[in-house]
mmCIF file of N, CA and C in Angstrom:
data_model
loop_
_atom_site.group_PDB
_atom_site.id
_atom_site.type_symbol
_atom_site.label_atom_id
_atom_site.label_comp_id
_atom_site.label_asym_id
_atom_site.label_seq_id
_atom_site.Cartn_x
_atom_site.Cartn_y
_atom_site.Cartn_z
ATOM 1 N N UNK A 7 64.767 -77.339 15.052
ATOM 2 C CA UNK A 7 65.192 -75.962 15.159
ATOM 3 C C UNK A 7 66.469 -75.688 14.374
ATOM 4 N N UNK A 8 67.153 -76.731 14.270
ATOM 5 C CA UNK A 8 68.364 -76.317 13.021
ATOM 6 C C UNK A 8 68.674 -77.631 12.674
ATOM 7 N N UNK A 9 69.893 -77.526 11.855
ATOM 8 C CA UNK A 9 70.998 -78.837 10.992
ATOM 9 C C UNK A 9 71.732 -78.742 10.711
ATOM 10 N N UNK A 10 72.680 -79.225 11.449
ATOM 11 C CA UNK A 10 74.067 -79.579 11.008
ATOM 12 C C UNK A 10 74.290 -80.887 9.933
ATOM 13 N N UNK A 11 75.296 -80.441 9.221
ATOM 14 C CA UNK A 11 75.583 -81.803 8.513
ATOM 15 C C UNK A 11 77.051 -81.851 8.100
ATOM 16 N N UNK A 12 77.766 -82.910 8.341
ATOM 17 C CA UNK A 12 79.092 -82.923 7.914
ATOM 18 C C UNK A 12 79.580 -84.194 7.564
ATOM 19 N N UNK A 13 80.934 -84.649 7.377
ATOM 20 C CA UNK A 13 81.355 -85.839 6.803
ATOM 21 C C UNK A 13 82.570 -85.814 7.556
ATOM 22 N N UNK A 14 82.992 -87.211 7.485
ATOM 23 C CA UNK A 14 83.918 -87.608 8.114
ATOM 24 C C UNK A 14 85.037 -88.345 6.927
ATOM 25 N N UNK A 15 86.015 -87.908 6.556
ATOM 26 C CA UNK A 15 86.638 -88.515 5.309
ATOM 27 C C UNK A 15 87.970 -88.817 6.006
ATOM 28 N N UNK A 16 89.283 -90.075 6.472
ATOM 29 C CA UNK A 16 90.276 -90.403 6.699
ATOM 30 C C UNK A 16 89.859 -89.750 8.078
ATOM 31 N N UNK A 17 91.086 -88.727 8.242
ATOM 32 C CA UNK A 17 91.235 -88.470 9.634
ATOM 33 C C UNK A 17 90.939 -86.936 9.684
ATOM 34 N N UNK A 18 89.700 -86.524 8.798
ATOM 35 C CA UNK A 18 89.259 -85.236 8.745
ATOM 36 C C UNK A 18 87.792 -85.080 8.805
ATOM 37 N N UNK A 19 86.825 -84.000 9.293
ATOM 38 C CA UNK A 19 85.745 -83.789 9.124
ATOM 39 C C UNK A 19 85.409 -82.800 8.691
ATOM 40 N N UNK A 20 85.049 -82.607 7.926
ATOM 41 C CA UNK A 20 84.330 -81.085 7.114
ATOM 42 C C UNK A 20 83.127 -81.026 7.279
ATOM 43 N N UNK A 21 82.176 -79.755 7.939
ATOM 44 C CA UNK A 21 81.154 -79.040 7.891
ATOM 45 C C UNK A 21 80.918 -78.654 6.756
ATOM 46 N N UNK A 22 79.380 -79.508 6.407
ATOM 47 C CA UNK A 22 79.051 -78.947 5.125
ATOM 48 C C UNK A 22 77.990 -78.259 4.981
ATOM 49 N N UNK A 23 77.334 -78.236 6.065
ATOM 50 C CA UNK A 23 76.123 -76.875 5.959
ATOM 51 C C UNK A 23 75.456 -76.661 7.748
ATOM 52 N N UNK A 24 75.290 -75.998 7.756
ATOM 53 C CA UNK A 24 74.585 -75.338 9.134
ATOM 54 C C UNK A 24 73.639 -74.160 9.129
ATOM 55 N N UNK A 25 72.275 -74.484 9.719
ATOM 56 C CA UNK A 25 71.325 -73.943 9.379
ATOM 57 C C UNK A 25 70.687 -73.966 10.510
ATOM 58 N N UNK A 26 69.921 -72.731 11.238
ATOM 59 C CA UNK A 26 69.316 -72.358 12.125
ATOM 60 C C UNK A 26 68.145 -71.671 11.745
ATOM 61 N N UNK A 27 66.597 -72.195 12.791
ATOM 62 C CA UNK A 27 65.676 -71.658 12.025
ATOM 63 C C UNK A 27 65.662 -70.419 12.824
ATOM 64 N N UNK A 28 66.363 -69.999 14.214
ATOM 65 C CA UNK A 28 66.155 -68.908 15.087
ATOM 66 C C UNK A 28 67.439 -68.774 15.187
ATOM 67 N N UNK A 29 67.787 -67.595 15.094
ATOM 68 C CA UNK A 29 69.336 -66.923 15.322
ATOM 69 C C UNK A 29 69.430 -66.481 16.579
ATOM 70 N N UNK A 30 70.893 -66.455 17.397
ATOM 71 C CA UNK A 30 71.074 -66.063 18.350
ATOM 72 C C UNK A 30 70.567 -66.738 19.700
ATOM 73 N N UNK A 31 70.377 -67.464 19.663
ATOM 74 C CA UNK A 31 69.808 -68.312 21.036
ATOM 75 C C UNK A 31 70.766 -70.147 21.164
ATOM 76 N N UNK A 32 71.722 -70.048 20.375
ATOM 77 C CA UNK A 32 72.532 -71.193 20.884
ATOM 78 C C UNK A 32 72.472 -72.321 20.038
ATOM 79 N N UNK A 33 71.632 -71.940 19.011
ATOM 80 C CA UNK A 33 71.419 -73.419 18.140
ATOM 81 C C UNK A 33 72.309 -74.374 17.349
ATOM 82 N N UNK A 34 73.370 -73.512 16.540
ATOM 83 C CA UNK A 34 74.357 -73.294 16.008
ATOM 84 C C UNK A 34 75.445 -73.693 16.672
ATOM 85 N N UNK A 35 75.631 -73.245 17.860
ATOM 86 C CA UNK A 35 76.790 -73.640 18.779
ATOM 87 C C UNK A 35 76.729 -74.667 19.358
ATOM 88 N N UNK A 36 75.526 -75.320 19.425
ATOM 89 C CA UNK A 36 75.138 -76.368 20.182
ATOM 90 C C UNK A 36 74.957 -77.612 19.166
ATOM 91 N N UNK A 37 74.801 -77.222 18.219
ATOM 92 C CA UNK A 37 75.204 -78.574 17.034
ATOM 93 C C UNK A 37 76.660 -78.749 16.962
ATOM 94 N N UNK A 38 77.422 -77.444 16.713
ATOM 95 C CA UNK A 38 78.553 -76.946 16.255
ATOM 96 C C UNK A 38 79.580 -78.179 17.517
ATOM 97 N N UNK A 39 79.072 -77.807 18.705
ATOM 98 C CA UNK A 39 79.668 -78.588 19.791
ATOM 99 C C UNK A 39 79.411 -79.906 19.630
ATOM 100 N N UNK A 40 78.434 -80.365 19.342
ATOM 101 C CA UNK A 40 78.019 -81.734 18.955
ATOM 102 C C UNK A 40 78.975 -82.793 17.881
ATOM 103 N N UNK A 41 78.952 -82.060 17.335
ATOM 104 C CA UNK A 41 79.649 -82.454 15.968
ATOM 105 C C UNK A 41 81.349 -82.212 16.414
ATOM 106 N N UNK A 42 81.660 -81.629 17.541
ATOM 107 C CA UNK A 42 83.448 -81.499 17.462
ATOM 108 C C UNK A 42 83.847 -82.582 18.819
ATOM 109 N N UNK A 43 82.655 -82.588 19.352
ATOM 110 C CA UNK A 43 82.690 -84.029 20.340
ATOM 111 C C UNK A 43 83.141 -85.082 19.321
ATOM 112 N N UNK A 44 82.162 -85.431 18.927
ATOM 113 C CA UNK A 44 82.401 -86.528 17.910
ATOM 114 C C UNK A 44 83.890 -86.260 17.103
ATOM 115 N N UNK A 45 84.072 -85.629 16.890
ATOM 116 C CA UNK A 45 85.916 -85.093 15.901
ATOM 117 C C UNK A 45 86.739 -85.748 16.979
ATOM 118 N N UNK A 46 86.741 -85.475 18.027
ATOM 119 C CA UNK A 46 87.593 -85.649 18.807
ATOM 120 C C UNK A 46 87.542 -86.782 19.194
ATOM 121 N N UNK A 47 86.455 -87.926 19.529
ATOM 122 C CA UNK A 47 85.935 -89.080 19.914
ATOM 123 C C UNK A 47 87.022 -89.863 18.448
ATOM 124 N N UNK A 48 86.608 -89.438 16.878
ATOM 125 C CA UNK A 48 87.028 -90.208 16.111
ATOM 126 C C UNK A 48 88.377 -89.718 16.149
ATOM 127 N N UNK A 49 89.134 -88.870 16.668
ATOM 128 C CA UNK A 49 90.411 -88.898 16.502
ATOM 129 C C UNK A 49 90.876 -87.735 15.311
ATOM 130 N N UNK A 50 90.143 -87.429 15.034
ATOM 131 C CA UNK A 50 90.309 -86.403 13.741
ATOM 132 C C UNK A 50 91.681 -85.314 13.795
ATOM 133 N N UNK A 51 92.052 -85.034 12.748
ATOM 134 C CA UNK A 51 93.316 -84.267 12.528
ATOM 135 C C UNK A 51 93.103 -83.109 12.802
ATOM 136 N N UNK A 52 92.194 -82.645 11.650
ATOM 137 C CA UNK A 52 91.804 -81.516 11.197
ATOM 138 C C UNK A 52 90.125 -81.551 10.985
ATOM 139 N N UNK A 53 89.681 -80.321 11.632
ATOM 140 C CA UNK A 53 88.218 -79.957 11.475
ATOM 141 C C UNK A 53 87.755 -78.610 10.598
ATOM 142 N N UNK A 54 87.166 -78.609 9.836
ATOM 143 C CA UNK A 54 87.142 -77.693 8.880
ATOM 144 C C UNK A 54 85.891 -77.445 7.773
ATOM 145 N N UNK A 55 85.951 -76.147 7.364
ATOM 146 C CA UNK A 55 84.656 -76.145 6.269
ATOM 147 C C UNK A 55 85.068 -74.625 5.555
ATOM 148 N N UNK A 56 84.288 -74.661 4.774
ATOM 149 C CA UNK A 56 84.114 -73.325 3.537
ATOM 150 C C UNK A 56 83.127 -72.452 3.622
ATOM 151 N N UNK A 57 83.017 -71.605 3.352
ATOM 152 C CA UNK A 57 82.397 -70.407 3.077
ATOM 153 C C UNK A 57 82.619 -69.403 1.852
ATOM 154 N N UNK A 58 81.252 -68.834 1.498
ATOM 155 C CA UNK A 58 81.988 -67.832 0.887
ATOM 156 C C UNK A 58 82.034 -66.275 1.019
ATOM 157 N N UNK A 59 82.813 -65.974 0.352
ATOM 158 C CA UNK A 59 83.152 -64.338 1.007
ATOM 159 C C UNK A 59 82.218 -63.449 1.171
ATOM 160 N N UNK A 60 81.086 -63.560 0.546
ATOM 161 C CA UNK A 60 79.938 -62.553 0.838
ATOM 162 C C UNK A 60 79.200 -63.074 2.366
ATOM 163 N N UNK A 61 79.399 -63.580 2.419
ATOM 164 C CA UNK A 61 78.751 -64.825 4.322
ATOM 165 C C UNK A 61 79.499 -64.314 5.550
ATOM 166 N N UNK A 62 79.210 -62.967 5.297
ATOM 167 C CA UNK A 62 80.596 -61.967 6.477
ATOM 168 C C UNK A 62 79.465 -62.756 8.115
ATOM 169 N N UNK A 63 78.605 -62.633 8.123
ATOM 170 C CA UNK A 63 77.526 -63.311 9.573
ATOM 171 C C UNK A 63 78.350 -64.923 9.546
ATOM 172 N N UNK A 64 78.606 -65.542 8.382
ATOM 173 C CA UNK A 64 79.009 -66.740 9.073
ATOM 174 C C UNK A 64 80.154 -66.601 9.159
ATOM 175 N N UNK A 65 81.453 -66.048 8.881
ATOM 176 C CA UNK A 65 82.991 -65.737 9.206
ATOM 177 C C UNK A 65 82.978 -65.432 10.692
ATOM 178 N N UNK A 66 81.828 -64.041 10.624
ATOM 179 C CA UNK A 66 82.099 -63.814 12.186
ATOM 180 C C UNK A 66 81.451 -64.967 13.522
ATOM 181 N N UNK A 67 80.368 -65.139 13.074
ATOM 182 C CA UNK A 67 80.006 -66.763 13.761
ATOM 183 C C UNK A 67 80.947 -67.785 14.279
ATOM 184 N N UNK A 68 81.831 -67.940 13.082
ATOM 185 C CA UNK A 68 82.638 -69.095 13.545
ATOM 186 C C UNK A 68 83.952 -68.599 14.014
ATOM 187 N N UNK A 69 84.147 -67.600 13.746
ATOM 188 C CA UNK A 69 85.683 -67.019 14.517
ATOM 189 C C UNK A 69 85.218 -67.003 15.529
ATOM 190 N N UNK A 70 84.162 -66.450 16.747
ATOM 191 C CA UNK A 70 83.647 -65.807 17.608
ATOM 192 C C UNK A 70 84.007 -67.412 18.353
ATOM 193 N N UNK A 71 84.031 -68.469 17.344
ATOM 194 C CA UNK A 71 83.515 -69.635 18.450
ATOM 195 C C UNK A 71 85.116 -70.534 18.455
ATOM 196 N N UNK A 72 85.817 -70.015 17.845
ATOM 197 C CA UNK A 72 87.845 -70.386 18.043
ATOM 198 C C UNK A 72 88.033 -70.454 16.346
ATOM 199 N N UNK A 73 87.436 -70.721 15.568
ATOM 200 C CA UNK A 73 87.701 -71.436 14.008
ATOM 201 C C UNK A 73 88.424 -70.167 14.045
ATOM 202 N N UNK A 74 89.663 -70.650 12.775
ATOM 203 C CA UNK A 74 90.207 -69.737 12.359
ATOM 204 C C UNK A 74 90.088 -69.908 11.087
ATOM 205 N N UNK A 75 90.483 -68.611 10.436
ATOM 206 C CA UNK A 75 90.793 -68.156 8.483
ATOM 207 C C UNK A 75 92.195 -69.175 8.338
ATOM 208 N N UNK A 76 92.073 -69.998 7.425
ATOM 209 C CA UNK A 76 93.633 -70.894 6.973
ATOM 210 C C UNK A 76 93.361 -70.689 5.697
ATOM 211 N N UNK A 77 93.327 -70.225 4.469
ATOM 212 C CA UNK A 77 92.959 -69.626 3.219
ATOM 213 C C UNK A 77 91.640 -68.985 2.556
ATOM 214 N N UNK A 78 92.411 -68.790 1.916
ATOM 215 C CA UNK A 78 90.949 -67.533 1.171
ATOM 216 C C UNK A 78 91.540 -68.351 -0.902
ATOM 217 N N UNK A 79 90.424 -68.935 -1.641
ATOM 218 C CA UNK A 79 90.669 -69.625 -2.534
ATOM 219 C C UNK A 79 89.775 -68.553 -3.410
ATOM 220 N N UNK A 80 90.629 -67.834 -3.978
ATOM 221 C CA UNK A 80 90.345 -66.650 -4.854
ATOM 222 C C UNK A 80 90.002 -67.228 -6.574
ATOM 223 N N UNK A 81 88.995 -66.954 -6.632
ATOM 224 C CA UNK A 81 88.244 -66.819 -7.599
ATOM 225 C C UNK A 81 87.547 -68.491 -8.021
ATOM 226 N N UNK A 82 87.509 -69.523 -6.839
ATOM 227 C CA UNK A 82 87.138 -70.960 -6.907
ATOM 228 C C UNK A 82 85.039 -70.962 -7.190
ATOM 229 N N UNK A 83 84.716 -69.794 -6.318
ATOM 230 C CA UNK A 83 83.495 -69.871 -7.066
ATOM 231 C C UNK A 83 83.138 -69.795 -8.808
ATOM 232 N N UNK A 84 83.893 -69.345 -9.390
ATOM 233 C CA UNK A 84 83.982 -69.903 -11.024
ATOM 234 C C UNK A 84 83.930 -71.058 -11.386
ATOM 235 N N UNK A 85 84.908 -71.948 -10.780
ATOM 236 C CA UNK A 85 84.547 -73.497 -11.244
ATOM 237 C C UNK A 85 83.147 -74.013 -10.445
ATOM 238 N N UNK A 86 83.080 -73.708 -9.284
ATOM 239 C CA UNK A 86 81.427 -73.831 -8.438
ATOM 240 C C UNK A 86 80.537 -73.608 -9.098
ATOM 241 N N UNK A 87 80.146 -72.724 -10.456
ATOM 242 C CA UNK A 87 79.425 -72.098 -10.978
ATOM 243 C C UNK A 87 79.186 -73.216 -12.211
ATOM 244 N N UNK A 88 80.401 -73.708 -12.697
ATOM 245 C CA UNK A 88 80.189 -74.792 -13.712
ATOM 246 C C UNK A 88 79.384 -75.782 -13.412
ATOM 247 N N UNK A 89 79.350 -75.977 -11.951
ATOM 248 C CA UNK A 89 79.149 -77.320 -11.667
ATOM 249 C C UNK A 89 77.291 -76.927 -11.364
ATOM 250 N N UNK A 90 77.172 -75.983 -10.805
ATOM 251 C CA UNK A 90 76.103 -75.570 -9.750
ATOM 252 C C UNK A 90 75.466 -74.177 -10.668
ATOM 253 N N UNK A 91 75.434 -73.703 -11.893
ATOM 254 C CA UNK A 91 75.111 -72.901 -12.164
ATOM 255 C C UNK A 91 73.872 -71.767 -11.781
ATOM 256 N N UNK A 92 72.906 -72.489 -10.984
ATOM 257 C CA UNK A 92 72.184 -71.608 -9.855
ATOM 258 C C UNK A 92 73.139 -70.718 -9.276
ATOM 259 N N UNK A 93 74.312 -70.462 -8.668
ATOM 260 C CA UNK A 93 74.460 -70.039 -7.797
ATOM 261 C C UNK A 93 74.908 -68.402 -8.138
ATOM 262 N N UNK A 94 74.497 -67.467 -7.329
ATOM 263 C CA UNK A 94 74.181 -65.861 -7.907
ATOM 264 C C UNK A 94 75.574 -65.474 -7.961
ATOM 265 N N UNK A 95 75.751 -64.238 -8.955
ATOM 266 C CA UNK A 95 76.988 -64.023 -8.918
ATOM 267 C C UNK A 95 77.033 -62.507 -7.992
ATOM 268 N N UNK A 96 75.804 -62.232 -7.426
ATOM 269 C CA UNK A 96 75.741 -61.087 -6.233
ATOM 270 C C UNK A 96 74.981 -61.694 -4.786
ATOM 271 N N UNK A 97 75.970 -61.821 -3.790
ATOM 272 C CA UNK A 97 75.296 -62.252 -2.658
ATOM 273 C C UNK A 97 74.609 -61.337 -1.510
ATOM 274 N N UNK A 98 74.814 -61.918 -0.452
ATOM 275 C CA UNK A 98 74.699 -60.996 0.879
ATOM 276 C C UNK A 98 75.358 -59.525 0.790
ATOM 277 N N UNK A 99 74.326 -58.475 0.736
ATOM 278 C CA UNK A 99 74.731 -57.082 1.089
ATOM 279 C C UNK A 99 75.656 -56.890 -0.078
ATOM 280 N N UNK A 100 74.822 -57.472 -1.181
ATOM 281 C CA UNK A 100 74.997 -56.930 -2.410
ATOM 282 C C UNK A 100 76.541 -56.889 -2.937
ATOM 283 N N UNK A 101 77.328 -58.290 -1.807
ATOM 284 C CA UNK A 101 78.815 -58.212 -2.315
ATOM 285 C C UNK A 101 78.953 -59.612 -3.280
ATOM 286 N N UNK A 102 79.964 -59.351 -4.728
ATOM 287 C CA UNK A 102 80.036 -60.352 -5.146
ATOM 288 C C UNK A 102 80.538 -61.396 -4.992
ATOM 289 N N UNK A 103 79.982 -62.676 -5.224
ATOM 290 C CA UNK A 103 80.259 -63.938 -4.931
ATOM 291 C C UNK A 103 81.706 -64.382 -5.324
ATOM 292 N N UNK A 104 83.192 -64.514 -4.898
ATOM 293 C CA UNK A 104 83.795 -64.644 -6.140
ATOM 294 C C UNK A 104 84.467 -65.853 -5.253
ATOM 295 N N UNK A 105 84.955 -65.902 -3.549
ATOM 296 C CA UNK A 105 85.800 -67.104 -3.316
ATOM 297 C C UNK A 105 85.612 -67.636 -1.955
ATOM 298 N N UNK A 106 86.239 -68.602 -1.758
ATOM 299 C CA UNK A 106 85.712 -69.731 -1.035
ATOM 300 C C UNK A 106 86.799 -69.114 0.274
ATOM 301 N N UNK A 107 86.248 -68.825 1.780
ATOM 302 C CA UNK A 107 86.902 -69.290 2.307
ATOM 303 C C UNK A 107 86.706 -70.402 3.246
ATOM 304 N N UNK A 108 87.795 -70.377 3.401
ATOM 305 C CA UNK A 108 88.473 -72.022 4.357
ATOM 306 C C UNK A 108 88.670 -71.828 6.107
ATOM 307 N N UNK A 109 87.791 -71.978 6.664
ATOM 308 C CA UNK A 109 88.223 -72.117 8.050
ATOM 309 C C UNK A 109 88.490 -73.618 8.647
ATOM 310 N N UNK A 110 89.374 -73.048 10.277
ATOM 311 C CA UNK A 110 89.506 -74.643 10.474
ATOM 312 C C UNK A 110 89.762 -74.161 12.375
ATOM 313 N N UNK A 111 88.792 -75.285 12.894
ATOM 314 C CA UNK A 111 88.595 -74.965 14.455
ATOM 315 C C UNK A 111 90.188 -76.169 14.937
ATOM 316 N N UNK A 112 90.941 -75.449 15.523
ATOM 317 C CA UNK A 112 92.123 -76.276 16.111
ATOM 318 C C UNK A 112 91.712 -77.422 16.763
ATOM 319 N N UNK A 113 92.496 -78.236 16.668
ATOM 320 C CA UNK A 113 92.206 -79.502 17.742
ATOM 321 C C UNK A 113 93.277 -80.012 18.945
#
């Protein structure tokens, strides 16, 4: 029903994708919790992941659940684009793709 996936690097973990095949029924939160058990089990500093600015459903998602905004990396989808050139330069609700933000759930 969904997937989480993240990494564990030193004394940090970053969320690197989360995907639900049914919205709104807990799926998300219930990986989301899964995965910050474990943060806390390994001792982790800082918990954290990216987004980008057109992904207003996942900003509000993860604020709703404590993560907070700790930067907004203005205009980093440009170098993303070098690397990943698939990626559209018009996203969700027709806003353009241009920067990465950075959330991070306190520990």
């Amino acid at each position: 029903m969904g997937l989480i996936t993240y990494r564990f690097h030193e004394d940090q973990c970053e969320v690197i994708s989360l995907n639900s095949l049914k919205e709104s029924i807990g799926i998300g939160t219930a990986l989301l919790d899964a995965v910050k058990d474990s943060v806390a089990k390994a001792g982790c500093k800082r918990h954290w992941l990216i987004t980008t600015n057109d992904n207003l459903a996942a900003i509000r998602f993860y604020q709703r659940r404590g993560w907070e905004l700790v930067a907004v990396h203005r205009g980093a989808i440009a170098e993303s684009r070098r690397l990943k050139p698939i990626i559209p330069e018009i996203g969700i609700d027709s806003i353009p793709i241009r920067d990465e933000i950075e959330l991070e759930l306190p520990i």
